[in-house]
Coordinates of C-alpha atoms (C1' of nucleotides) in Angstrom, one line a residue:
Chain A
M137 CA 31.4 10.1 8.7
S138 CA 27.7 10.6 9.2
S139 CA 25.8 13.6 8.2
R140 CA 26.4 16.9 9.9
S141 CA 22.8 17.1 11.2
Q142 CA 23.4 13.7 12.8
T143 CA 26.5 14.8 14.7
I144 CA 24.7 17.9 15.8
A145 CA 21.8 15.8 17.0
D146 CA 24.3 13.7 18.9
T147 CA 25.9 16.6 20.4
L148 CA 22.6 18.2 21.5
T149 CA 21.6 14.7 22.8
R150 CA 24.9 14.5 24.9
A151 CA 24.2 18.0 26.2
I152 CA 20.8 17.0 27.3
I153 CA 22.0 13.9 28.8
D154 CA 24.6 15.8 30.7
H155 CA 21.9 18.2 31.9
R156 CA 23.6 21.2 30.4
L157 CA 20.5 21.7 28.4
V158 CA 17.5 21.4 30.6
P159 CA 13.9 20.7 29.8
G160 CA 12.0 23.7 28.5
C161 CA 15.1 25.3 27.1
K162 CA 14.5 27.1 23.8
L163 CA 16.5 25.6 20.9
G164 CA 16.4 28.5 18.4
E165 CA 17.4 27.6 14.9
R166 CA 19.5 30.7 14.3
E167 CA 21.1 30.5 17.7
L168 CA 22.1 26.9 17.2
A169 CA 23.2 27.6 13.6
E170 CA 25.6 30.2 14.8
I171 CA 26.8 27.9 17.6
F172 CA 27.6 25.1 15.4
D173 CA 28.5 27.2 12.4
V174 CA 26.1 25.6 10.0
S175 CA 23.1 26.7 8.1
R176 CA 19.6 26.7 9.8
I177 CA 18.5 23.8 7.7
V178 CA 21.0 21.4 9.1
V179 CA 20.0 22.6 12.6
R180 CA 16.4 21.9 11.8
Q181 CA 17.2 18.4 10.6
A182 CA 19.0 17.8 13.9
L183 CA 16.0 19.1 15.9
I184 CA 13.7 16.8 13.8
R185 CA 16.0 13.9 15.0
L186 CA 15.8 15.0 18.6
A187 CA 12.1 15.3 18.4
D188 CA 11.7 11.9 16.9
D189 CA 13.7 10.6 19.9
G190 CA 11.4 12.2 22.3
L191 CA 14.1 14.5 23.6
A192 CA 12.7 17.8 22.0
Q193 CA 9.4 19.1 21.2
I194 CA 8.7 21.1 18.1
E195 CA 5.8 23.5 18.2
R196 CA 4.8 24.8 14.9
N197 CA 5.9 28.4 14.3
R198 CA 7.2 28.5 17.8
G199 CA 10.3 26.5 17.5
A200 CA 11.9 23.6 19.3
F201 CA 12.4 23.2 23.0
V202 CA 14.0 20.5 25.2
A203 CA 11.2 18.2 26.0
R204 CA 9.4 18.7 29.3
P205 CA 7.7 15.4 30.1
S206 CA 4.8 15.3 32.3
M207 CA 4.5 13.3 35.4
Q208 CA 2.3 10.9 33.5
E209 CA 4.8 10.6 30.8
A210 CA 7.6 10.0 33.4
M211 CA 5.7 7.1 34.9
E212 CA 5.0 5.7 31.4
I213 CA 8.7 5.8 30.5
Y214 CA 9.6 4.0 33.6
D215 CA 6.9 1.5 33.1
A216 CA 8.2 0.8 29.6
L217 CA 11.7 0.6 30.9
T218 CA 10.6 -1.9 33.5
L219 CA 8.8 -3.9 30.9
V220 CA 11.7 -4.1 28.6
E221 CA 14.2 -5.0 31.3
Q222 CA 12.0 -7.6 32.8
G223 CA 11.5 -9.2 29.4
V224 CA 15.3 -9.1 28.8
A225 CA 15.8 -10.7 32.2
A226 CA 13.4 -13.4 31.3
Q227 CA 15.4 -14.1 28.1
L228 CA 18.7 -13.9 29.8
S229 CA 17.7 -16.3 32.5
D230 CA 17.2 -18.9 29.8
R231 CA 19.9 -18.2 27.3
L232 CA 22.8 -16.5 28.9
G233 CA 26.1 -18.3 28.9
P234 CA 28.8 -18.1 31.6
A235 CA 30.7 -15.4 29.7
G236 CA 27.6 -13.2 29.9
W237 CA 27.2 -13.6 33.7
A238 CA 30.8 -13.0 34.0
E239 CA 30.5 -9.7 32.1
L240 CA 27.7 -8.6 34.4
R241 CA 29.5 -9.5 37.6
Q242 CA 32.5 -7.8 36.3
H243 CA 30.6 -4.6 35.6
V244 CA 29.0 -4.7 39.0
E245 CA 32.4 -5.2 40.6
R246 CA 33.8 -2.1 38.7
Q247 CA 30.9 -0.1 40.0
R248 CA 31.4 -1.4 43.5
Q249 CA 35.1 -0.4 43.4
A250 CA 34.1 3.1 42.1
V251 CA 31.8 3.6 45.0
A252 CA 34.4 2.3 47.5
A253 CA 36.9 4.7 46.0
G254 CA 34.4 7.5 46.5
N255 CA 34.3 8.3 42.8
D256 CA 30.6 9.0 42.6
A257 CA 30.8 10.4 39.1
L258 CA 32.2 7.2 37.8
A259 CA 30.0 5.0 39.8
D260 CA 27.0 7.1 38.4
V261 CA 28.1 6.4 34.8
L262 CA 28.8 2.7 35.5
G263 CA 25.4 2.4 37.1
Q264 CA 23.7 3.9 34.1
E265 CA 25.9 1.6 31.9
F266 CA 24.8 -1.5 33.7
H267 CA 21.4 -1.4 32.3
T268 CA 22.7 -0.9 28.8
V269 CA 25.1 -3.9 29.2
F270 CA 22.3 -5.9 30.5
V271 CA 20.1 -5.3 27.5
R272 CA 23.1 -5.7 25.2
L273 CA 23.5 -9.3 26.3
S274 CA 20.1 -10.0 24.8
R275 CA 22.0 -9.7 21.5
N276 CA 19.0 -7.8 20.1
K277 CA 20.0 -4.6 18.4
V278 CA 16.4 -3.5 17.9
M279 CA 15.7 -4.0 21.6
Q280 CA 19.0 -2.2 22.5
E281 CA 18.0 0.9 20.5
I282 CA 14.5 1.0 22.1
H283 CA 16.1 0.6 25.5
A284 CA 18.7 3.2 24.9
Q285 CA 16.1 5.7 23.8
L286 CA 14.1 5.1 27.0
V287 CA 17.2 5.6 29.1
R288 CA 18.0 8.8 27.3
R289 CA 14.6 10.0 28.2
T290 CA 14.9 9.1 31.8
T291 CA 17.9 11.4 31.9
L292 CA 15.5 14.1 30.9
L293 CA 13.4 13.4 33.8
R294 CA 16.3 13.6 36.2
S295 CA 16.7 17.3 35.2
L296 CA 13.1 17.9 35.9
I297 CA 12.9 16.0 39.0
S298 CA 14.2 16.1 42.5
A299 CA 15.4 12.8 43.7
D300 CA 14.5 12.4 47.4
F301 CA 15.0 8.8 48.5
D302 CA 17.4 6.4 50.0
Y303 CA 20.1 5.7 47.5
C304 CA 21.8 3.1 49.6
N305 CA 19.0 0.6 49.0
L306 CA 19.4 1.0 45.2
L307 CA 23.1 0.5 45.3
D308 CA 23.2 -3.2 45.4
D309 CA 20.1 -3.9 43.2
H310 CA 22.2 -4.6 40.2
S311 CA 24.2 -7.1 42.0
R312 CA 21.2 -8.8 43.4
V313 CA 19.4 -9.0 40.0
V314 CA 22.4 -10.8 38.6
D315 CA 22.4 -13.2 41.5
L316 CA 18.7 -13.9 41.3
L317 CA 18.9 -14.4 37.6
E318 CA 21.8 -16.7 37.7
K319 CA 20.2 -18.8 40.3
G320 CA 17.1 -19.0 38.1
R321 CA 14.8 -17.1 40.4
L322 CA 13.4 -15.2 37.6
K323 CA 10.2 -14.0 39.3
Q324 CA 12.1 -12.4 42.1
A325 CA 14.5 -10.8 39.8
M326 CA 11.7 -9.3 37.8
D327 CA 10.0 -8.1 40.9
L328 CA 13.4 -6.5 42.0
I329 CA 13.7 -4.7 38.7
D330 CA 10.2 -3.3 39.1
T331 CA 10.9 -2.2 42.6
H332 CA 14.1 -0.6 41.5
H333 CA 12.3 1.6 39.0
R334 CA 9.4 2.2 41.2
T335 CA 11.6 3.4 44.0
V336 CA 13.3 5.8 41.7
V337 CA 10.2 7.2 40.2
R338 CA 8.4 7.3 43.6
G339 CA 11.2 9.6 44.9
Y340 CA 10.6 12.0 42.1
I341 CA 8.9 15.2 42.6
M342 CA 7.6 16.9 39.5
D343 CA 6.1 20.3 38.8
R344 CA 9.3 21.8 39.8
E345 CA 10.5 24.8 37.9
V346 CA 13.8 24.3 36.1
F347 CA 15.8 27.3 35.4
P348 CA 18.5 27.0 32.9
E349 CA 21.7 28.5 34.1
M350 CA 23.4 28.7 30.8
T351 CA 22.5 29.9 27.4
P352 CA 22.7 27.2 24.8
A353 CA 25.9 28.7 23.6
E354 CA 27.5 28.2 27.1
A355 CA 26.0 24.9 27.5
L356 CA 27.3 23.6 24.2
A357 CA 30.7 25.2 24.4
P358 CA 32.5 22.2 25.9
Y359 CA 31.4 20.0 23.0
L360 CA 32.9 22.2 20.3
D361 CA 36.7 22.3 21.1
G362 CA 37.8 20.7 17.8
K363 CA 36.0 20.2 14.6
A364 CA 32.6 18.5 14.9
D365 CA 33.5 14.9 14.6
G366 CA 33.4 11.7 16.7
A367 CA 36.1 13.1 19.1
T368 CA 33.9 16.0 19.9
I369 CA 31.5 13.8 21.7
S370 CA 33.9 12.1 24.0
A371 CA 35.7 15.4 24.6
G372 CA 32.4 17.0 25.6
L373 CA 31.8 14.0 27.9
R374 CA 35.1 14.4 29.6
Q375 CA 34.5 18.0 30.3
A376 CA 30.9 17.6 31.2
K377 CA 31.3 14.8 33.6
P378 CA 32.5 17.0 36.5
S379 CA 29.5 19.2 36.0
G380 CA 27.3 16.2 36.7
N381 CA 28.5 16.5 40.2
G382 CA 29.2 20.2 40.6
D383 CA 26.0 21.8 39.2
G384 CA 22.4 21.1 39.2
A385 CA 22.7 18.0 37.0
V386 CA 21.5 15.4 39.5
H387 CA 21.9 11.8 38.4
A388 CA 19.6 9.3 40.2
H389 CA 22.5 7.0 41.1
V390 CA 24.6 9.7 42.6
H391 CA 24.7 9.8 46.3
L392 CA 23.7 13.4 46.9
P393 CA 23.0 14.9 50.4
N394 CA 20.1 17.2 50.8
K395 CA 22.1 20.3 51.4
D396 CA 23.6 20.2 48.0
R397 CA 20.0 20.2 46.4
A398 CA 19.2 23.5 48.0
S399 CA 22.1 25.3 46.6
T400 CA 21.3 24.1 43.1
S401 CA 18.0 25.9 42.7
R402 CA 19.4 29.1 44.3
A403 CA 21.9 29.9 41.5
S404 CA 19.3 29.5 38.8
T405 CA 16.9 32.5 38.8
K406 CA 19.6 35.0 38.3
K407 CA 21.2 34.9 34.9
T408 CA 19.4 34.3 31.7
N409 CA 15.9 33.6 32.8
R410 CA 14.9 31.6 29.8
G411 CA 13.1 29.6 32.3
L412 CA 9.7 28.4 31.9
P413 CA 6.6 30.3 32.5
T414 CA 4.1 28.7 34.7
Chain B
M171 CA -1.5 21.2 11.0
S172 CA 1.8 19.5 11.3
S173 CA 4.8 20.3 9.2
R174 CA 4.9 19.4 5.7
S175 CA 7.8 17.1 6.0
Q176 CA 5.7 15.2 8.6
T177 CA 2.8 14.7 6.4
I178 CA 5.1 13.6 3.6
A179 CA 6.8 11.2 6.0
D180 CA 3.3 9.9 6.9
T181 CA 2.4 9.4 3.3
L182 CA 5.6 7.5 2.6
T183 CA 5.1 5.4 5.8
R184 CA 1.5 4.6 4.6
A185 CA 2.8 3.7 1.2
I186 CA 5.4 1.5 2.7
I187 CA 2.9 -0.3 4.9
D188 CA 0.6 -0.8 2.0
H189 CA 3.5 -2.4 0.2
R190 CA 3.4 0.0 -2.7
L191 CA 6.9 1.1 -1.9
V192 CA 9.0 -2.2 -1.4
P193 CA 12.3 -2.7 0.4
G194 CA 15.2 -1.5 -1.5
C195 CA 13.2 1.0 -3.5
K196 CA 15.2 4.1 -4.2
L197 CA 13.6 7.3 -2.7
G198 CA 15.3 10.0 -4.7
E199 CA 15.1 13.5 -3.3
R200 CA 14.5 15.1 -6.6
E201 CA 12.0 12.6 -7.7
L202 CA 10.0 12.8 -4.4
A203 CA 10.2 16.6 -4.4
E204 CA 8.5 16.7 -7.9
I205 CA 5.9 14.1 -6.8
F206 CA 4.9 16.0 -3.7
D207 CA 5.6 19.3 -5.3
V208 CA 7.8 20.5 -2.5
S209 CA 11.5 21.4 -2.3
R210 CA 14.2 18.8 -1.8
I211 CA 14.8 20.0 1.7
V212 CA 11.4 19.1 2.9
V213 CA 11.7 15.7 1.3
R214 CA 15.1 15.1 3.0
Q215 CA 13.5 16.0 6.4
A216 CA 10.8 13.4 5.7
L217 CA 13.4 10.9 4.8
I218 CA 15.2 11.6 8.1
R219 CA 12.0 10.9 9.9
L220 CA 11.6 7.6 8.0
A221 CA 15.1 6.6 8.7
D222 CA 14.7 7.3 12.4
D223 CA 11.7 5.0 12.3
G224 CA 13.7 2.3 10.8
L225 CA 11.6 2.3 7.6
A226 CA 14.2 3.9 5.4
Q227 CA 18.0 3.6 5.1
I228 CA 20.1 6.7 4.2
E229 CA 23.5 6.0 2.7
R230 CA 25.7 8.9 2.6
N231 CA 26.1 10.5 -0.8
R232 CA 23.9 7.6 -2.2
G233 CA 20.5 8.5 -1.0
A234 CA 17.6 6.9 0.8
F235 CA 16.1 3.6 0.1
V236 CA 13.2 1.7 1.7
A237 CA 14.8 -0.3 4.4
R238 CA 15.7 -3.9 3.6
P239 CA 16.0 -5.6 7.0
S240 CA 18.1 -8.7 7.2
M241 CA 16.8 -12.1 8.4
Q242 CA 18.7 -11.3 11.7
E243 CA 16.9 -7.9 12.1
A244 CA 13.5 -9.7 11.2
M245 CA 14.0 -12.0 14.1
E246 CA 15.0 -9.2 16.4
I247 CA 12.0 -7.2 15.5
Y248 CA 9.7 -10.1 16.3
D249 CA 11.6 -10.9 19.4
A250 CA 11.1 -7.4 20.5
L251 CA 7.4 -7.4 19.5
T252 CA 7.0 -10.6 21.5
L253 CA 8.7 -9.1 24.5
V254 CA 6.6 -6.0 24.5
E255 CA 3.2 -7.8 24.1
Q256 CA 4.1 -10.3 26.7
G257 CA 5.0 -7.6 29.0
V258 CA 1.7 -5.8 28.3
A259 CA -0.1 -9.1 28.7
A260 CA 1.4 -9.4 32.2
Q261 CA 0.2 -5.9 33.0
L262 CA -3.3 -6.4 31.7
S263 CA -3.7 -9.7 33.5
D264 CA -3.4 -7.8 36.7
R265 CA -5.0 -4.4 36.0
L266 CA -7.5 -4.6 33.1
G267 CA -11.0 -4.0 34.1
P268 CA -14.2 -5.5 32.7
A269 CA -14.5 -2.8 30.1
G270 CA -11.1 -3.6 28.7
W271 CA -11.9 -7.3 28.3
A272 CA -15.1 -6.4 26.6
E273 CA -13.3 -4.3 24.2
L274 CA -10.9 -7.0 23.3
R275 CA -13.6 -9.6 22.9
Q276 CA -15.6 -7.2 20.8
H277 CA -12.7 -6.6 18.6
V278 CA -12.1 -10.4 18.2
E279 CA -15.8 -10.8 17.4
R280 CA -15.6 -8.2 14.7
Q281 CA -12.7 -9.9 13.2
R282 CA -14.5 -13.3 13.4
Q283 CA -17.5 -11.8 11.6
A284 CA -15.3 -10.4 8.9
V285 CA -13.7 -13.8 8.4
A286 CA -17.1 -15.5 8.3
A287 CA -18.2 -12.9 5.8
G288 CA -15.2 -13.8 3.5
N289 CA -14.0 -10.2 3.9
D290 CA -10.4 -11.1 4.0
A291 CA -9.2 -7.6 3.6
L292 CA -11.2 -6.3 6.6
A293 CA -10.2 -9.3 8.6
D294 CA -6.6 -8.6 7.8
V295 CA -6.8 -5.0 9.0
L296 CA -8.7 -6.0 12.2
G297 CA -6.1 -8.7 12.9
Q298 CA -3.4 -6.1 12.7
E299 CA -5.4 -3.7 14.8
F300 CA -5.9 -6.3 17.6
H301 CA -2.3 -6.0 18.6
T302 CA -2.6 -2.2 18.6
V303 CA -5.8 -2.3 20.8
F304 CA -4.2 -4.8 23.0
V305 CA -1.2 -2.5 23.7
R306 CA -3.4 0.6 23.9
L307 CA -5.3 -0.9 26.9
S308 CA -2.0 -0.6 28.9
R309 CA -2.7 3.1 28.8
N310 CA 0.9 3.7 28.1
K311 CA 1.4 6.1 25.2
V312 CA 5.1 5.5 25.2
M313 CA 4.8 1.8 25.0
Q314 CA 2.2 2.3 22.4
E315 CA 4.5 4.3 20.2
I316 CA 7.3 1.7 20.6
H317 CA 4.9 -1.0 19.7
A318 CA 3.5 0.8 16.7
Q319 CA 6.9 1.3 15.3
L320 CA 7.7 -2.3 15.7
V321 CA 4.4 -3.2 13.9
R322 CA 5.3 -0.9 11.0
R323 CA 8.6 -2.6 10.7
T324 CA 7.0 -6.0 10.6
T325 CA 5.0 -4.9 7.6
L326 CA 8.3 -4.2 5.8
L327 CA 9.2 -7.7 6.5
R328 CA 6.1 -8.9 4.9
S329 CA 7.0 -7.3 1.6
L330 CA 10.4 -9.1 1.8
I331 CA 9.1 -12.4 2.8
S332 CA 7.1 -15.3 1.7
A333 CA 4.7 -16.6 4.2
D334 CA 4.5 -20.3 4.1
F335 CA 2.7 -21.7 7.2
D336 CA -0.7 -22.8 8.3
Y337 CA -2.8 -19.7 8.8
C338 CA -5.7 -21.5 10.4
N339 CA -3.8 -22.1 13.6
L340 CA -3.1 -18.4 13.9
L341 CA -6.7 -17.4 13.3
D342 CA -7.9 -18.0 16.9
D343 CA -4.8 -17.0 18.7
H344 CA -6.1 -13.6 19.6
S345 CA -9.3 -15.0 21.0
R346 CA -7.3 -17.7 23.0
V347 CA -4.9 -15.0 24.4
V348 CA -7.9 -13.0 25.7
D349 CA -9.5 -16.1 27.2
L350 CA -6.2 -17.3 28.9
L351 CA -5.5 -13.8 30.2
E352 CA -8.9 -13.2 31.6
K353 CA -8.7 -16.6 33.4
G354 CA -5.4 -15.5 34.9
R355 CA -3.5 -18.0 33.0
L356 CA -0.7 -15.6 32.3
K357 CA 2.1 -18.0 31.6
Q358 CA 0.2 -19.8 28.9
A359 CA -0.9 -16.6 27.4
M360 CA 2.6 -15.4 27.2
D361 CA 3.7 -18.7 25.6
L362 CA 1.0 -18.4 23.1
I363 CA 2.1 -14.9 22.2
D364 CA 5.6 -16.3 21.7
T365 CA 4.4 -19.2 19.7
H366 CA 2.2 -16.8 17.6
H367 CA 5.1 -14.7 16.6
R368 CA 7.5 -17.6 16.3
T369 CA 5.2 -19.3 13.8
V370 CA 5.0 -16.2 11.8
V371 CA 8.7 -15.7 11.6
R372 CA 9.4 -19.3 11.0
G373 CA 7.4 -19.3 7.9
Y374 CA 9.3 -16.5 6.5
I375 CA 11.9 -17.0 3.8
M376 CA 14.2 -14.2 3.3
D377 CA 17.0 -13.6 0.7
R378 CA 14.4 -13.1 -1.9
E379 CA 14.7 -10.5 -4.4
V380 CA 11.9 -7.9 -4.5
F381 CA 11.2 -6.1 -7.7
P382 CA 9.4 -3.0 -7.5
E383 CA 6.9 -2.8 -10.3
M384 CA 6.0 0.7 -9.8
T385 CA 8.1 3.9 -9.8
P386 CA 7.6 5.9 -6.7
A387 CA 5.4 8.2 -8.7
E388 CA 3.1 5.4 -9.6
A389 CA 3.2 4.0 -6.0
L390 CA 2.3 7.4 -4.4
A391 CA -0.3 8.5 -6.9
P392 CA -3.2 7.2 -4.9
Y393 CA -2.3 9.3 -1.8
L394 CA -2.1 12.5 -3.7
D395 CA -5.7 13.0 -4.9
G396 CA -6.4 16.3 -2.9
K397 CA -4.0 18.5 -1.3
A398 CA -1.6 17.0 1.1
D399 CA -3.4 17.1 4.4
G400 CA -4.9 14.6 6.8
A401 CA -7.6 13.5 4.3
T402 CA -4.9 12.3 2.0
I403 CA -3.8 9.5 4.2
S404 CA -7.2 7.9 4.6
A405 CA -7.9 8.4 1.0
G406 CA -4.7 6.6 0.2
L407 CA -5.6 3.9 2.7
R408 CA -9.0 3.4 1.1
Q409 CA -7.5 2.9 -2.4
A410 CA -4.6 0.9 -1.2
K411 CA -6.6 -1.5 0.9
P412 CA -7.8 -3.7 -2.0
S413 CA -4.3 -4.1 -3.2
G414 CA -3.5 -6.0 0.0
N415 CA -5.7 -8.8 -1.2
G416 CA -5.3 -8.3 -5.0
D417 CA -1.6 -8.5 -5.4
G418 CA 1.3 -10.2 -3.8
A419 CA 1.1 -8.2 -0.6
V420 CA 0.5 -10.9 1.8
H421 CA -0.5 -10.0 5.4
A422 CA 0.3 -12.7 7.9
H423 CA -3.2 -12.7 9.5
V424 CA -5.0 -13.2 6.3
H425 CA -6.6 -16.5 6.1
L426 CA -5.1 -17.9 2.9
P427 CA -5.7 -21.4 1.8
N428 CA -2.6 -23.1 0.1
K429 CA -4.2 -23.2 -3.3
D430 CA -4.7 -19.5 -3.2
R431 CA -1.1 -19.0 -2.2
A432 CA -0.1 -20.6 -5.5
S433 CA -2.4 -18.5 -7.5
T434 CA -1.2 -15.5 -5.5
S435 CA 2.4 -15.9 -6.5
R436 CA 1.3 -16.6 -10.0
A437 CA -0.6 -13.5 -10.3
S438 CA 2.1 -11.6 -8.7
T439 CA 4.9 -12.4 -11.3
K440 CA 2.5 -11.3 -13.9
K441 CA 1.1 -8.2 -12.5
T442 CA 3.2 -6.5 -10.1
N443 CA 5.8 -9.1 -9.3
R444 CA 6.0 -8.2 -5.7
G445 CA 5.6 -11.9 -5.1
L446 CA 8.7 -13.4 -4.0
P447 CA 10.4 -16.2 -5.9
T448 CA 11.1 -19.3 -4.0
Chain C
dA102 C1' 38.7 -9.6 -25.9
dA103 C1' 39.1 -8.8 -21.0
dA104 C1' 40.4 -5.9 -17.5
dT105 C1' 41.6 -1.6 -15.7
dC106 C1' 41.7 3.4 -15.6
dA107 C1' 39.9 8.0 -16.4
dT108 C1' 36.3 11.2 -17.6
dT109 C1' 31.7 12.6 -17.4
dG110 C1' 27.2 12.9 -15.5
dA111 C1' 23.9 12.7 -11.9
dT112 C1' 22.8 12.8 -7.0
dT113 C1' 23.6 14.1 -2.6
dG114 C1' 24.9 17.2 1.4
dG115 C1' 25.1 21.6 2.3
dT116 C1' 25.1 27.1 2.1
dA117 C1' 23.1 31.6 1.1
dT118 C1' 19.4 34.3 0.2
dC119 C1' 14.8 35.4 0.0
dC120 C1' 9.7 35.4 1.3
dA121 C1' 5.1 34.5 3.7
dA122 C1' 2.9 33.3 7.8
dT123 C1' 2.8 33.4 12.4
dC124 C1' 4.2 34.4 17.0
dT125 C1' 5.9 37.8 20.5
dT126 C1' 6.5 42.1 22.1
dG127 C1' 6.2 46.8 22.8
dT128 C1' 3.5 50.7 22.4
dG129 C1' -0.5 53.5 22.6
dA130 C1' -5.3 54.4 23.5
dT131 C1' -9.2 53.7 26.5
Chain D
dA186 C1' -4.6 48.5 34.4
dT187 C1' -6.3 46.5 30.2
dC188 C1' -7.0 45.9 25.6
dA189 C1' -6.0 46.5 20.7
dC190 C1' -2.8 47.1 17.3
dA191 C1' 1.5 47.7 14.9
dA192 C1' 6.5 46.5 14.7
dG193 C1' 9.9 43.1 15.1
dA194 C1' 11.6 38.5 15.3
dT195 C1' 11.2 33.6 14.2
dT196 C1' 9.8 29.7 11.9
dG197 C1' 8.6 27.0 7.6
dG198 C1' 9.6 26.9 3.2
dA199 C1' 11.4 27.9 -1.8
dT200 C1' 15.0 28.7 -4.9
dA201 C1' 19.4 28.9 -6.7
dC202 C1' 23.9 27.5 -6.4
dC203 C1' 28.3 24.8 -5.1
dA204 C1' 31.4 21.0 -3.7
dA205 C1' 32.0 16.2 -2.9
dT206 C1' 31.0 11.8 -4.1
dC207 C1' 29.0 7.8 -6.6
dA208 C1' 27.8 5.5 -11.0
dA209 C1' 28.3 4.7 -15.6
dT210 C1' 30.4 5.1 -19.6
dG211 C1' 34.1 5.2 -22.6
dA212 C1' 39.2 4.9 -23.4
dT213 C1' 43.4 2.5 -22.6
dT214 C1' 46.3 -1.2 -21.8
dT215 C1' 47.5 -6.0 -21.6

DNA sequence: AAATCATTGATTGGTATCCAATCTTGTGAT
DNA sequence: ATCACAAGATTGGATACCAATCAATGATTT
């Protein structure tokens, strides 16, 4: 039972990760207070947490907004992610036992099955999760938290960004990294990790306008079915997952033909126009 | 002008870094509210920020305390720090230009002069700063922030810990790292970084009780001369710096002969008793 | 006397209301 | 059309208050 501001921060984080709250979206205190049915102060505390995580930006006397990282920051985040994962790779290549390698292989296999079954949404989640599992095997909670924070920020970028590269080449990277590491070819594995992220970030096109298609109230509705406790998050995740495929929420690991991209930006300009200036 | 809770969080952070607030110290809302002359709500927001930074721990319905990392966590923090600095080293060995190397050398030289002049306090600060400068040269703000956070947490450990190793060997590590990197001997530089941190952490002895000898009011007094704005921090730093040498707050980079260590722990039990038993 | 249980007090998490400062917006004058 | 200014809205913060929980004390029982 953590504090209410923490659960609200978690819910907002979830909503941002699910691309239901897009970069630049205004997070008004009064509005959120009504949505979550709490006082403004609790909301502000949640927003402080989000800002500390780099997911929101608080401008004095102007309020909080979902963070809108610059291209520069995007590259920095991916550089940091690369650095962390390369470091973890170096540690694992020395210290990881058979059980660890098995877990990694099992995860890759599950993702492969999801892809084979055409379940792109599941494959997407598993693809994300791989990196998390990878870092978890370092058995370093501090590192895990740093990594998780970076990963959350990359999901921000994916709202802001149009992925435009060949996903097929990335699909097997995880498997190959595991292979290389287990064979002790650390240098190659690290290069592959670097290439993996560089390929992702190179495909990004920034300076795109992002038009929120939902008010925060609509965006957050799926997370509020029951009372605001732990179950809320997973419930929200369950409902939000299809949206990751159906609306403008594009995950990098999703195989997404170009025609779908076009339809995404079309629907946006119409409704609420909380969209960003410039 | 950032929010008041931010400046209070900064002040508390400064006080923790200066070892005026020691691990386990209770940070009562009402007490801090009176000290800073603000409402409890602002204090709570500041405490949330500290907790997000890993410097405080908030226990539900019990309040906030200065974090008391376990030995496990201490090792994780140093592992993470090693990983980050090794990664940065790898980047710099490729990309750093002459100006960068010059800056590093200049910094090492300044520290050397401080040591030569017997100004241990300054040498200590410069020794800390070296790591920060090092990471800053990566020109990655995200990485800088992660690193700075880790460094702040290591200062926590130094309150909790008794350093018991040969400082002389560490004294030239910075210089040697720069040398190795500039010569392209990346592997050796990375090993040295690892050894550097391992030596530090190996000397640590945890499970020691830490007795705060000041109430938070006394601990925070130096930071409150003027109004609570930017100047407060540096004023506090100025006043707090000598304490890093005068009392039991031992920084790992300080050159400290063994005989002085004895006298240090002696003086500590008397004056402020931050000195750790064992 | 020691151990357990209950009451009391203090602290936290949170709400509601209020206020000043600032930002945004809409209106009016040029 | 542009600029200045007033009105409204929003934020940052203060104060007062309440419920829940923890801690400590004292009372009760063995």
